[in-house]
Amino acid sequence: MPQSSAQVTAAEISRIAGVTRATVSNWRRRHEDFPAPSGGTDSSPLYDLESVRTWLASRGHTSAATPSEELRTTLRLRAQSGGSGTSEGLLLLVLAAAGHATEELTAATELSDADLVTHAQRDAATAGDSVPAADPVRFEADDATVLRALYACVRDEGGEAALRVLAERELEDSAASGAYLTPAPLADLMVRLIPGFPSSVLDPACGGGTLLAAAARRGARELYGQDNLPVQARRSAVSLMLTTPEATVTVRAADSLRADAFPELIADAVLCNPPYGVRDWGHDELAYDPRWAYGVPARAESELAWVQHALAHLAPGGYAALLLPPATAGRASGRRVRKELVRSGALRAVIALPVGASVPLHVGLQVWVLQRPEPGGPERKSVLFVDTSAGAAAGGTASGRTRGVSRSASLDWPGVTARALSAWRAFTEDPDAFEGEPGVAHAVGVVDLLDDVVDLTPARLVRASRSDIDPAELSAEVEATRRDLARAAKALARAAGHEDWSAAGAKAREWRTATASDLARGGALTLLRTVPEGARGRAEDDGSGVRAGGRAVLTGSDISRGSGPTGDPAELRGATAPVITVGDVLVRAVVGEDGPMARVAGEEDAGALLGLHVHLFRPDPKRLDAWFLAGFLGSEENIAGASTGSTVLSVSPGRLRVPLLPLEEQRRYGEAFRHVHALRAEARRATRLAEETARLLAGGLTGGQLLPSREAEKVRGQGGDSSH
């Protein structure tokens, strides 16, 4: 087959071999037969890929390169040599290839270069009408390596994996700064704030389509998206078509404020995470636009333009949820529009999120929930304000982080979601009877909001309700939490005092290893994953999966936080998911979150469904100890060697390596890893209780319910005079 060998960097060699970059550097220094550089520079050498593979094989290192890593490498080489195959054409090819059977994709990879180019061009043309701003596709003979890698990636890992690689490359090439994904837990929260099950949903700043995908998981069947960046619009369209084949997807590339692609669309719901702080949004040319029913937004208030754009596309009574910066709630230039939104009843709730919930990570963003007024509809006398930031750090409170993924994922998203949804649902059921929760949720009358400032900042308005807290009840809660903290501190000290390990000697121990794929082929373990509905036709099915239903779902965040299954079954809509059993080893599929990468399933996990972003390793207990397996699979070096991607790092489970040790020795390591797990758990528990105790104390002191010890003695000595 006329196929030239690629050149790879040292970092790419580390991924191929499933080792760290430092290990590759050691190989270069210590082994004279290591392939010499075939290109690049002294500081950034390149190596012939086939020579590297031959050397690795001679050393017993089976290649751990995944098809997506092969695609990433060929794309980089194609860009360096000025290849003619456009990213747009490759996106179309992913969409077309995803509809082919495994046998057809394999046949495509075995074609000659000339036949492959013809075949791919024909495939891409069939999908051209589905993607916004798609030009006629033209591939050349020197694109064959990329095309072959793309077909292989779609065949072995699915269309979504190929799409992620292409999106990384295109976003880098377009220098599209400011393009960020909305974190999945936040997207899910925003969708769940829309009452009922809307059929048609619009996102006028759709980016990669995260919000629309979340809406589809909850039943939306007409998805409309628009984005100013063509790369984002194309990616969104292809992604949604791959993951929601049952929905009608329409995505356009243009500026929604200046060139609305859906001027006549009236949707059941609007979801949006618009760009922030944009002054050149069309203020002058759009001064008389009919969308400004609540007042012409000031030049500095592009966010309020997006709010009114959303309302203009809603059916009467329809809801919108927008993610906005906190300045929108209180900036002086926006007070007139805010006043009309409140007066008309269009603004229903403002929900403050913890710092780090989404980019920009240093700002506590807000979700505004709006409802288009209905002619003759009920009068709306109040607006709900919720502050979810209390106790939102990892581990949460007893009462209850792409760039930016780490801090967002480390938040207590189940706690944040529960606080927001419980208050919102109670408020929508009966706004007049809503009592709220001191320090968390408070309904404020419209009349009370219509002052000269119209400041809609939740923290200020929720704080005003703290006087309702009973001092005796708060004091009792503080004392109970303090006692729990003291017990947790003692348990942590016991866990930290475990000394069942010692130095290995003069140098670190070394051992032979095997990849998880090798172990699976040998029957020592089974690799399982949740298969999305659109991928079931090509995925292997060993009969262990069930269709998602009412069971709980274990997510990657559950592993990092050490919680039980908290995922929403709606996220697995139409998917086939393995049922977790005691002793399964669970590994997070995405790198970046704080906390452990792996754990062994216990009784609290048994019966739950496996989440989309979790890998399941089911060991044969006669050959592999579960805790030994979890400890090595989740190690930093192992995860680094098996991870691919630039913005978001994804773990390739088959590339993870495990030492080949006798079972009895595995069990000794397993017991040590079990102690490490217990230490982490006790540390999380103590941290959570310390944060909760501090929060209650600080709130009680500043709210007037608690007194410092000497001040309390003075009050008691004066008969409890309220003036003190």
XYZ file of C-alpha atoms in Angstrom:
724
model
C 0.000 0.000 0.000
C 1.576 3.375 -0.958
C 1.589 4.845 2.493
C 4.528 6.880 3.834
C 5.596 6.611 7.474
C 4.854 9.554 9.739
C 7.283 11.395 11.989
C 6.501 11.710 15.658
C 7.679 13.789 18.607
C 8.993 12.428 21.905
C 5.656 13.264 23.507
C 3.845 11.218 20.866
C 6.244 8.305 21.414
C 5.306 8.359 25.090
C 1.653 8.026 24.163
C 2.353 5.245 21.670
C 4.293 3.260 24.267
C 2.005 4.114 27.153
C 4.826 5.617 29.249
C 5.761 9.080 30.475
C 7.831 11.633 28.558
C 10.638 11.161 31.115
C 10.811 7.458 30.250
C 11.305 8.281 26.556
C 14.119 10.672 27.500
C 15.766 7.877 29.476
C 15.482 5.512 26.499
C 17.201 8.054 24.242
C 20.132 8.447 26.674
C 20.580 4.832 27.752
C 19.955 2.797 24.579
C 22.348 3.263 21.667
C 19.961 1.469 19.299
C 17.114 3.919 19.953
C 16.104 5.417 16.565
C 18.032 8.554 15.626
C 16.027 11.694 14.837
C 14.822 11.844 11.236
C 13.817 15.505 11.297
C 12.926 18.465 13.460
C 15.510 20.398 15.469
C 17.979 19.632 18.247
C 15.521 20.890 20.854
C 12.431 19.342 19.205
C 13.520 16.256 17.257
C 11.192 14.106 15.153
C 11.452 10.346 14.770
C 10.329 7.974 12.043
C 7.151 6.329 13.321
C 7.787 2.886 11.849
C 11.355 2.836 13.219
C 10.031 3.707 16.648
C 7.426 0.949 16.482
C 10.051 -1.600 15.423
C 12.294 -0.585 18.333
C 9.423 -0.763 20.824
C 8.438 -4.221 19.573
C 12.029 -5.444 19.991
C 11.848 -4.355 23.617
C 8.512 -6.044 24.269
C 6.494 -2.818 24.301
C 3.289 -3.422 22.410
C 2.123 -0.185 20.800
C -0.516 1.486 22.917
C -1.331 4.166 20.338
C -5.050 4.518 19.869
C -6.685 5.254 16.512
C -7.491 8.761 17.761
C -3.818 9.324 18.589
C -2.859 8.117 15.097
C -5.368 10.565 13.640
C -3.988 13.402 15.780
C -0.445 12.660 14.606
C -1.335 12.466 10.906
C -3.282 15.731 11.147
C -0.264 17.511 12.588
C 1.985 16.163 9.855
C -0.555 17.070 7.179
C -0.703 20.650 8.480
C 3.101 20.916 8.463
C 3.310 19.793 4.857
C 0.447 22.029 3.702
C -2.015 19.258 2.856
C -5.084 20.215 0.852
C -7.673 18.360 2.901
C -9.692 20.942 4.820
C -10.949 20.444 8.342
C -14.443 21.163 7.040
C -14.198 18.263 4.627
C -12.933 15.976 7.364
C -15.839 16.941 9.630
C -18.239 15.981 6.862
C -16.362 12.728 6.406
C -16.758 11.880 10.104
C -20.499 12.378 9.817
C -20.725 10.166 6.747
C -18.347 7.494 8.073
C -20.293 7.207 11.322
C -23.196 5.839 9.321
C -21.184 2.963 7.841
C -20.898 -0.544 9.212
C -17.605 -1.821 10.616
C -16.936 -3.929 7.514
C -17.364 -0.910 5.214
C -14.977 1.181 7.300
C -12.378 -1.590 7.321
C -12.696 -1.924 3.545
C -12.091 1.824 3.170
C -8.841 1.640 5.172
C -7.568 -1.097 2.832
C -8.109 0.869 -0.405
C -5.202 2.261 -2.404
C -4.474 5.934 -1.875
C -6.183 6.977 -5.122
C -9.277 4.870 -4.496
C -9.431 6.013 -0.883
C -9.428 9.696 -1.904
C -12.258 9.072 -4.389
C -14.223 7.095 -1.833
C -13.784 9.742 0.907
C -14.729 12.592 -1.409
C -17.916 10.791 -2.349
C -18.687 10.088 1.314
C -18.136 13.694 2.407
C -20.322 15.043 -0.397
C -23.292 13.062 0.920
C -23.162 15.003 4.214
C -22.494 18.460 2.763
C -26.048 19.774 3.091
C -26.147 19.034 6.811
C -23.273 21.242 7.990
C -23.352 25.059 8.039
C -21.188 26.959 5.533
C -19.947 23.753 3.906
C -17.961 24.316 0.694
C -17.500 21.589 -1.922
C -15.033 19.011 -0.608
C -11.862 18.216 -2.509
C -9.267 15.740 -1.215
C -5.902 15.075 -2.883
C -3.596 12.046 -2.988
C -1.421 13.394 -0.169
C -4.475 13.393 2.131
C -4.714 9.595 2.023
C -2.832 9.030 5.296
C -5.215 11.292 7.196
C -8.272 9.779 5.524
C -7.143 6.253 6.380
C -6.530 7.244 10.018
C -9.934 8.920 10.202
C -11.819 5.877 8.923
C -9.916 3.688 11.409
C -10.695 6.047 14.273
C -14.422 6.108 13.488
C -14.421 2.326 13.176
C -12.622 1.604 16.437
C -13.559 4.516 18.706
C -16.642 6.043 17.136
C -17.451 9.310 15.412
C -17.334 11.369 18.597
C -13.680 10.445 19.217
C -12.711 11.470 15.673
C -14.717 14.658 16.039
C -12.879 15.620 19.238
C -9.511 15.289 17.497
C -10.647 17.408 14.525
C -12.137 20.046 16.798
C -8.850 20.357 18.719
C -6.929 20.940 15.488
C -9.448 23.370 13.966
C -9.784 25.485 17.090
C -5.986 25.712 17.299
C -5.751 26.668 13.620
C -8.506 29.285 13.893
C -6.949 30.884 17.012
C -10.484 31.116 18.347
C -9.704 32.401 21.797
C -12.627 32.625 24.148
C -14.306 29.460 22.847
C -15.063 27.291 25.846
C -17.327 24.362 26.515
C -20.122 24.721 29.030
C -19.378 22.068 31.691
C -21.757 19.124 31.417
C -23.140 19.393 34.986
C -23.915 23.070 34.421
C -25.574 22.341 31.075
C -27.692 19.700 32.766
C -28.716 22.125 35.522
C -29.742 24.795 33.010
C -31.868 22.318 31.074
C -33.560 21.078 34.218
C -34.540 24.650 35.102
C -36.878 24.580 32.083
C -40.227 23.251 33.343
C -41.770 20.380 31.452
C -40.201 18.735 28.402
C -39.825 21.307 25.612
C -39.803 19.838 22.123
C -38.025 22.698 20.312
C -34.936 24.378 21.808
C -32.766 27.227 20.482
C -29.210 28.095 21.508
C -28.188 31.321 19.692
C -24.536 31.032 20.843
C -24.261 27.257 20.656
C -20.467 26.784 20.595
C -19.815 23.041 20.575
C -23.474 22.200 21.230
C -23.222 21.183 24.890
C -26.481 22.845 25.937
C -28.410 21.480 22.961
C -27.043 17.995 23.626
C -28.225 18.256 27.230
C -31.657 19.332 26.008
C -31.795 16.339 23.653
C -31.002 13.997 26.537
C -34.106 15.313 28.264
C -36.393 14.841 25.296
C -35.983 17.826 22.952
C -36.449 16.727 19.333
C -35.999 20.005 17.391
C -32.564 21.513 18.015
C -31.682 24.934 16.596
C -28.230 26.426 17.030
C -26.282 29.442 15.785
C -22.704 30.519 16.431
C -20.513 33.323 15.127
C -17.518 30.978 14.719
C -17.962 28.643 11.715
C -15.708 26.056 13.367
C -17.991 25.933 16.371
C -21.157 25.811 14.292
C -19.828 22.944 12.150
C -18.600 21.035 15.158
C -21.905 21.528 16.930
C -23.894 20.304 13.934
C -21.824 17.161 13.424
C -21.689 16.355 17.139
C -25.433 16.681 17.580
C -26.151 14.576 14.498
C -23.863 11.856 15.808
C -25.191 11.781 19.349
C -28.880 12.581 18.789
C -29.826 10.798 15.554
C -33.501 10.893 16.508
C -33.558 14.733 16.689
C -33.877 17.277 13.876
C -30.713 19.388 13.982
C -30.424 22.817 12.328
C -27.262 24.847 12.972
C -26.178 28.060 11.244
C -22.938 30.098 11.271
C -23.502 33.839 11.793
C -23.729 36.531 14.481
C -27.101 35.963 16.158
C -27.567 39.585 17.237
C -26.633 41.137 13.877
C -27.790 38.361 11.532
C -30.413 36.206 13.208
C -30.609 32.954 11.210
C -34.026 32.112 12.674
C -36.003 35.382 12.618
C -39.365 33.590 12.501
C -38.575 30.831 14.987
C -40.702 30.591 18.103
C -39.221 27.899 20.331
C -40.469 26.171 23.443
C -37.225 27.001 25.253
C -33.983 28.942 24.799
C -30.663 27.971 26.402
C -27.608 30.167 26.035
C -24.095 30.808 27.367
C -23.401 34.028 25.418
C -20.080 35.864 25.056
C -19.464 38.345 27.880
C -18.261 41.947 27.888
C -18.560 42.506 24.123
C -18.903 46.219 23.298
C -19.015 45.815 19.515
C -22.242 43.809 19.476
C -24.199 46.101 17.129
C -25.527 48.744 19.516
C -25.737 51.538 16.929
C -27.049 49.560 13.954
C -29.616 47.701 16.073
C -30.943 50.722 17.997
C -34.482 50.282 16.589
C -34.585 46.499 16.590
C -38.024 45.128 17.581
C -36.390 42.637 19.937
C -35.718 45.384 22.492
C -39.177 45.177 24.057
C -37.740 45.897 27.504
C -35.500 48.812 26.501
C -32.508 49.404 24.222
C -29.463 47.773 25.863
C -26.581 50.124 26.583
C -23.327 49.659 24.677
C -21.789 47.960 27.718
C -24.803 45.654 28.167
C -24.445 43.039 25.434
C -25.666 40.446 27.929
C -29.036 42.205 28.211
C -29.234 42.162 24.404
C -28.868 38.369 24.539
C -31.543 38.193 27.235
C -34.030 40.039 25.029
C -32.998 38.041 21.940
C -33.886 34.898 23.885
C -37.260 36.263 24.999
C -38.091 37.292 21.428
C -37.733 33.660 20.294
C -39.950 32.183 22.998
C -43.558 31.191 22.723
C -45.775 32.947 25.330
C -45.181 31.138 28.590
C -41.938 29.591 27.306
C -38.803 29.594 29.427
C -35.170 30.581 28.833
C -32.051 29.940 30.933
C -28.956 32.071 30.292
C -25.525 31.916 31.937
C -24.447 35.499 32.679
C -21.665 37.335 34.543
C -22.599 38.827 37.942
C -22.130 42.408 36.712
C -25.305 42.028 34.627
C -27.310 41.975 37.853
C -26.098 45.304 39.202
C -24.343 47.471 36.589
C -25.828 50.988 36.559
C -26.055 51.090 32.733
C -28.494 48.190 32.725
C -30.896 49.233 35.462
C -33.677 50.425 33.096
C -33.797 47.135 31.204
C -33.598 45.197 34.456
C -36.476 47.225 35.846
C -38.695 46.353 32.861
C -37.736 42.678 33.029
C -38.803 42.632 36.678
C -41.898 44.810 36.253
C -43.228 42.737 33.337
C -42.687 39.450 35.143
C -40.253 38.210 32.466
C -37.495 37.596 35.025
C -38.407 34.641 37.209
C -35.176 33.713 39.003
C -31.495 34.590 39.419
C -29.312 31.721 40.657
C -25.754 32.476 41.803
C -23.195 29.725 41.075
C -19.969 29.035 42.971
C -16.690 30.492 41.729
C -15.166 28.038 39.256
C -18.456 26.672 37.911
C -17.487 27.730 34.378
C -15.101 30.023 32.502
C -14.143 32.670 33.602
C -13.179 30.579 36.605
C -12.456 33.470 38.974
C -16.012 34.806 38.756
C -19.179 33.508 40.362
C -21.525 33.358 37.371
C -25.314 33.465 37.488
C -28.119 31.641 35.730
C -31.054 33.873 34.820
C -34.347 32.083 34.299
C -36.846 34.027 32.188
C -40.374 33.399 31.011
C -42.076 35.228 28.164
C -45.203 36.890 29.583
C -48.527 35.524 28.406
C -51.255 37.989 27.369
C -53.814 37.886 30.147
C -51.624 35.539 32.139
C -51.228 35.523 35.920
C -49.570 38.441 37.665
C -46.033 37.665 38.811
C -45.496 39.290 42.160
C -42.016 38.053 43.102
C -38.627 36.917 41.792
C -36.660 33.977 43.202
C -33.045 34.464 44.262
C -30.828 31.457 45.071
C -27.223 31.404 46.284
C -25.766 27.923 45.658
C -22.197 28.862 46.594
C -22.380 27.836 50.270
C -20.699 24.466 50.710
C -20.107 24.021 46.970
C -16.483 22.910 47.235
C -15.696 19.264 46.647
C -17.368 17.126 49.232
C -20.241 19.543 49.747
C -22.006 20.213 53.016
C -24.057 17.906 55.113
C -27.147 19.954 54.392
C -27.413 19.898 51.207
C -13.295 21.841 38.205
C -11.449 21.707 28.353
C -9.824 24.612 30.128
C -11.819 25.060 33.234
C -12.855 21.437 33.464
C -10.779 20.759 36.587
C -12.214 23.398 38.886
C -15.743 22.953 37.569
C -15.674 19.192 38.042
C -14.314 19.466 41.585
C -17.369 21.390 42.737
C -20.117 19.602 44.579
C -22.353 19.640 41.494
C -25.020 17.347 42.988
C -25.279 19.729 45.946
C -25.359 22.842 43.748
C -27.992 21.255 41.510
C -30.108 20.096 44.438
C -30.121 23.541 46.075
C -31.058 25.301 42.850
C -33.722 22.847 41.694
C -35.414 22.338 45.034
C -35.870 26.080 45.506
C -36.938 26.633 41.875
C -39.485 23.827 41.875
C -41.023 24.905 45.170
C -41.214 28.480 43.896
C -42.864 27.570 40.586
C -45.433 25.355 42.301
C -46.716 28.208 44.465
C -44.774 31.500 44.382
C -47.034 33.161 46.963
C -46.525 30.388 49.515
C -42.771 29.996 48.955
C -40.953 30.285 52.283
C -37.384 29.906 51.085
C -34.329 28.772 53.012
C -32.312 31.249 55.082
C -28.983 31.995 53.461
C -29.830 29.938 50.351
C -33.116 30.964 48.711
C -35.465 33.922 49.083
C -38.385 35.243 47.021
C -38.396 39.050 46.810
C -41.478 41.026 45.885
C -41.437 42.921 42.587
C -42.230 46.171 44.373
C -39.233 45.739 46.667
C -36.896 45.291 43.687
C -37.989 48.369 41.747
C -35.757 50.950 43.422
C -33.264 53.330 41.798
C -30.600 50.618 41.433
C -32.583 47.413 40.706
C -29.701 45.333 42.049
C -30.518 41.668 41.361
C -27.445 40.157 43.070
C -28.601 36.971 44.855
C -26.029 37.110 47.687
C -27.331 40.520 48.791
C -30.991 39.587 48.590
C -30.673 36.124 50.113
C -28.591 37.470 52.985
C -31.442 39.773 53.942
C -33.462 36.751 55.078
C -30.942 35.524 57.678
C -32.767 37.247 60.506
C -35.318 34.441 60.270
C -32.832 31.901 61.647
C -33.575 30.823 65.223
C -30.463 31.361 67.429
C -31.090 28.253 69.550
C -31.532 26.016 66.490
C -28.371 27.373 64.867
C -26.391 26.913 68.091
C -27.542 23.287 68.334
C -26.625 22.657 64.666
C -23.159 24.153 65.216
C -22.572 21.950 68.258
C -23.687 18.769 66.457
C -21.481 19.538 63.451
C -18.541 20.344 65.741
C -18.866 16.961 67.454
C -18.947 15.218 64.053
C -15.808 17.138 63.100
C -14.005 16.024 66.269
C -14.847 12.367 65.541
C -13.739 12.748 61.911
C -10.436 14.285 63.016
C -9.733 11.280 65.259
C -10.562 8.856 62.432
C -8.255 10.785 60.079
C -5.440 10.601 62.631
C -5.890 6.824 62.872
C -5.832 6.437 59.073
C -2.740 8.639 58.785
C -0.989 6.569 61.474
C -0.966 3.398 59.337
C 2.703 2.365 58.801
C 2.475 -0.859 56.788
C 5.036 0.131 54.136
C 8.781 0.703 53.917
C 11.505 1.890 51.529
C 12.108 -0.423 48.547
C 15.888 -0.155 48.901
C 18.631 1.805 47.140
C 16.490 2.285 44.015
C 12.880 1.974 43.005
C 11.515 -1.449 42.230
C 10.996 -2.357 38.552
C 8.660 -4.959 37.077
C 7.347 -6.277 33.803
C 3.993 -4.815 32.808
C 1.154 -5.579 30.441
C -1.483 -3.260 29.004
C -5.080 -3.612 30.030
C -5.831 -4.627 26.431
C -3.330 -7.494 26.726
C -4.865 -8.592 30.021
C -8.343 -8.452 28.497
C -7.236 -10.571 25.534
C -5.815 -13.070 28.002
C -9.044 -13.238 29.977
C -7.653 -11.724 33.185
C -10.150 -8.877 33.031
C -13.062 -7.547 30.998
C -13.224 -3.974 29.737
C -16.734 -2.501 29.677
C -18.176 0.873 28.757
C -21.510 2.550 28.247
C -22.514 2.612 24.583
C -24.500 5.657 23.363
C -27.539 4.876 21.284
C -26.022 6.067 18.019
C -22.949 3.826 18.434
C -24.639 0.546 19.305
C -24.450 -0.795 15.784
C -20.633 -0.910 15.796
C -19.933 -1.598 19.464
C -19.168 -4.998 20.811
C -21.881 -6.241 23.133
C -21.071 -8.941 25.639
C -24.568 -8.966 27.014
C -23.623 -7.224 30.260
C -25.313 -3.932 29.425
C -28.903 -2.844 29.940
C -30.903 0.034 28.505
C -30.799 3.055 30.787
C -33.864 3.316 32.952
C -34.621 4.463 36.467
C -31.390 3.204 38.039
C -28.821 5.551 39.555
C -25.789 6.372 37.409
C -22.186 6.459 38.635
C -20.257 9.377 37.152
C -16.619 10.446 36.981
C -17.347 13.155 39.530
C -18.630 10.511 41.942
C -15.217 8.811 41.740
C -13.294 12.049 42.307
C -15.515 13.050 45.245
C -15.832 9.576 46.736
C -19.633 9.725 46.680
C -22.169 7.115 45.749
C -23.901 7.167 42.342
C -25.461 10.612 41.775
C -25.860 10.737 37.978
C -29.178 11.420 36.273
C -30.472 8.424 34.241
C -31.728 10.922 31.648
C -28.105 11.500 30.619
C -28.008 7.894 29.378
C -31.163 8.249 27.306
C -31.130 5.420 24.752
C -27.700 4.162 25.836
C -26.746 0.617 26.791
C -24.904 0.686 30.115
C -23.152 -2.035 32.150
C -24.542 -2.714 35.616
C -21.850 -2.232 38.257
C -21.097 -5.121 40.623
C -19.041 -5.270 43.822
C -15.339 -5.618 42.974
C -15.472 -3.801 39.633
C -12.662 -1.291 39.149
C -13.945 2.098 37.987
C -11.643 4.620 36.253
C -12.527 8.157 35.240
C -12.318 8.699 31.475
C -11.431 12.412 31.648
C -8.302 13.817 33.318
C -8.336 17.147 35.117
C -10.604 16.769 38.099
C -9.167 16.770 41.582
C -9.385 13.576 43.581
C -8.619 9.935 42.786
C -8.849 8.575 39.238
C -9.964 5.073 40.223
C -11.737 3.086 42.901
C -13.170 -0.335 43.592
C -16.960 -0.610 43.507
C -18.527 -1.335 46.872
C -21.992 -2.238 48.055
C -23.205 1.350 47.626
C -22.290 1.200 43.915
C -23.709 -2.254 43.159
C -26.686 -2.159 40.801
C -25.951 1.335 39.478
C -25.368 2.002 35.803
C -21.973 3.003 34.430
C -21.794 6.665 33.395
C -20.685 7.779 29.928
C -17.300 9.044 31.122
C -16.237 6.084 33.261
C -14.314 2.933 32.240
C -15.135 -0.346 33.978
C -12.504 -3.070 34.508
C -13.972 -6.348 35.751
C -11.061 -8.501 37.016
C -11.012 -12.273 37.308
C -10.510 -12.604 41.101
C -8.453 -15.773 40.574
C -5.887 -13.787 38.595
C -6.156 -10.114 39.632
C -6.761 -8.416 42.975
C -9.249 -5.552 42.547
C -7.557 -3.069 44.889
C -4.122 -3.854 43.379
C -5.608 -3.211 39.926
C -7.293 0.042 40.989
C -4.149 1.355 42.641
C -1.938 0.895 39.587
C -4.571 1.858 36.994
C -5.188 5.152 38.793
C -1.540 6.131 39.335
C -0.445 9.531 37.991
C 2.264 8.086 35.720
C -0.065 5.460 34.281
C -2.859 7.954 33.609
C -0.408 10.416 32.005
C 0.951 7.741 29.671
C -2.521 6.641 28.585
C -4.060 10.098 28.077
C -4.574 11.906 24.787
C -5.854 15.333 23.833
C -4.790 18.945 24.206
C -7.644 20.883 25.783
C -9.372 17.931 27.402
C -7.302 14.849 28.264
C -9.107 11.541 27.789
C -7.903 8.214 29.147
C -7.490 5.352 26.672
C -8.274 2.387 28.946
C -6.515 -0.273 26.874
C -3.189 1.568 27.179
C -3.108 1.537 30.987
C -0.369 -0.774 32.276
C -0.415 -3.235 35.162
C 2.592 -4.977 36.794
C 2.706 -8.744 36.332
C 2.894 -10.009 39.906
C 1.772 -13.196 41.685
C -1.711 -12.990 43.207
C -0.450 -13.161 46.792
C 1.861 -10.203 46.188
C -0.983 -8.357 44.447
C -3.052 -8.748 47.583
C -0.359 -7.161 49.739
C -0.276 -4.165 47.397
C -4.062 -4.168 47.303
C -4.310 -3.928 51.074
C -1.941 -0.940 51.035
C -4.030 0.757 48.321
C -7.147 0.100 50.397
C -5.543 2.041 53.274
C -4.716 4.901 50.888
C -8.361 4.955 49.812
C -9.506 5.090 53.447
C -7.084 7.943 54.168
C -8.528 9.943 51.263
C -12.082 9.272 52.399
C -11.414 10.368 55.980
C -9.598 13.483 54.762
C -12.576 14.435 52.571
C -14.997 13.869 55.420
C -12.949 15.961 57.858
C -12.535 18.750 55.305
C -16.255 18.804 54.578
C -17.176 18.983 58.256
C -14.529 21.659 58.953
C -15.929 23.804 56.128
C -19.480 23.275 57.344
C -18.591 24.128 60.948
C -16.742 27.277 59.850
C -19.627 28.328 57.585
C -22.201 27.914 60.338
C -20.067 29.767 62.870
C -19.285 32.662 60.526
C -22.904 32.978 59.439
C -24.182 32.867 62.992
C -21.722 35.477 64.230
C -22.364 37.895 61.377
C -26.119 37.252 61.426
C -26.494 37.945 65.142
C -27.584 34.452 66.172
C -24.273 33.526 67.898
C -22.097 35.473 70.307
C -18.384 35.140 71.204
C -17.916 33.412 74.578
C -17.174 36.523 76.684
C -19.956 38.467 75.030
C -22.354 35.601 75.772
C -21.358 35.657 79.459
C -22.007 39.395 79.566
C -25.450 38.942 78.016
C -26.361 36.202 80.487
C -25.183 38.366 83.390
C -27.435 41.180 82.234
C -30.476 38.993 81.983
C -30.354 38.488 78.233
C -30.934 42.167 77.355
C -31.658 42.165 73.631
C -29.770 45.418 73.164
C -26.596 43.399 73.664
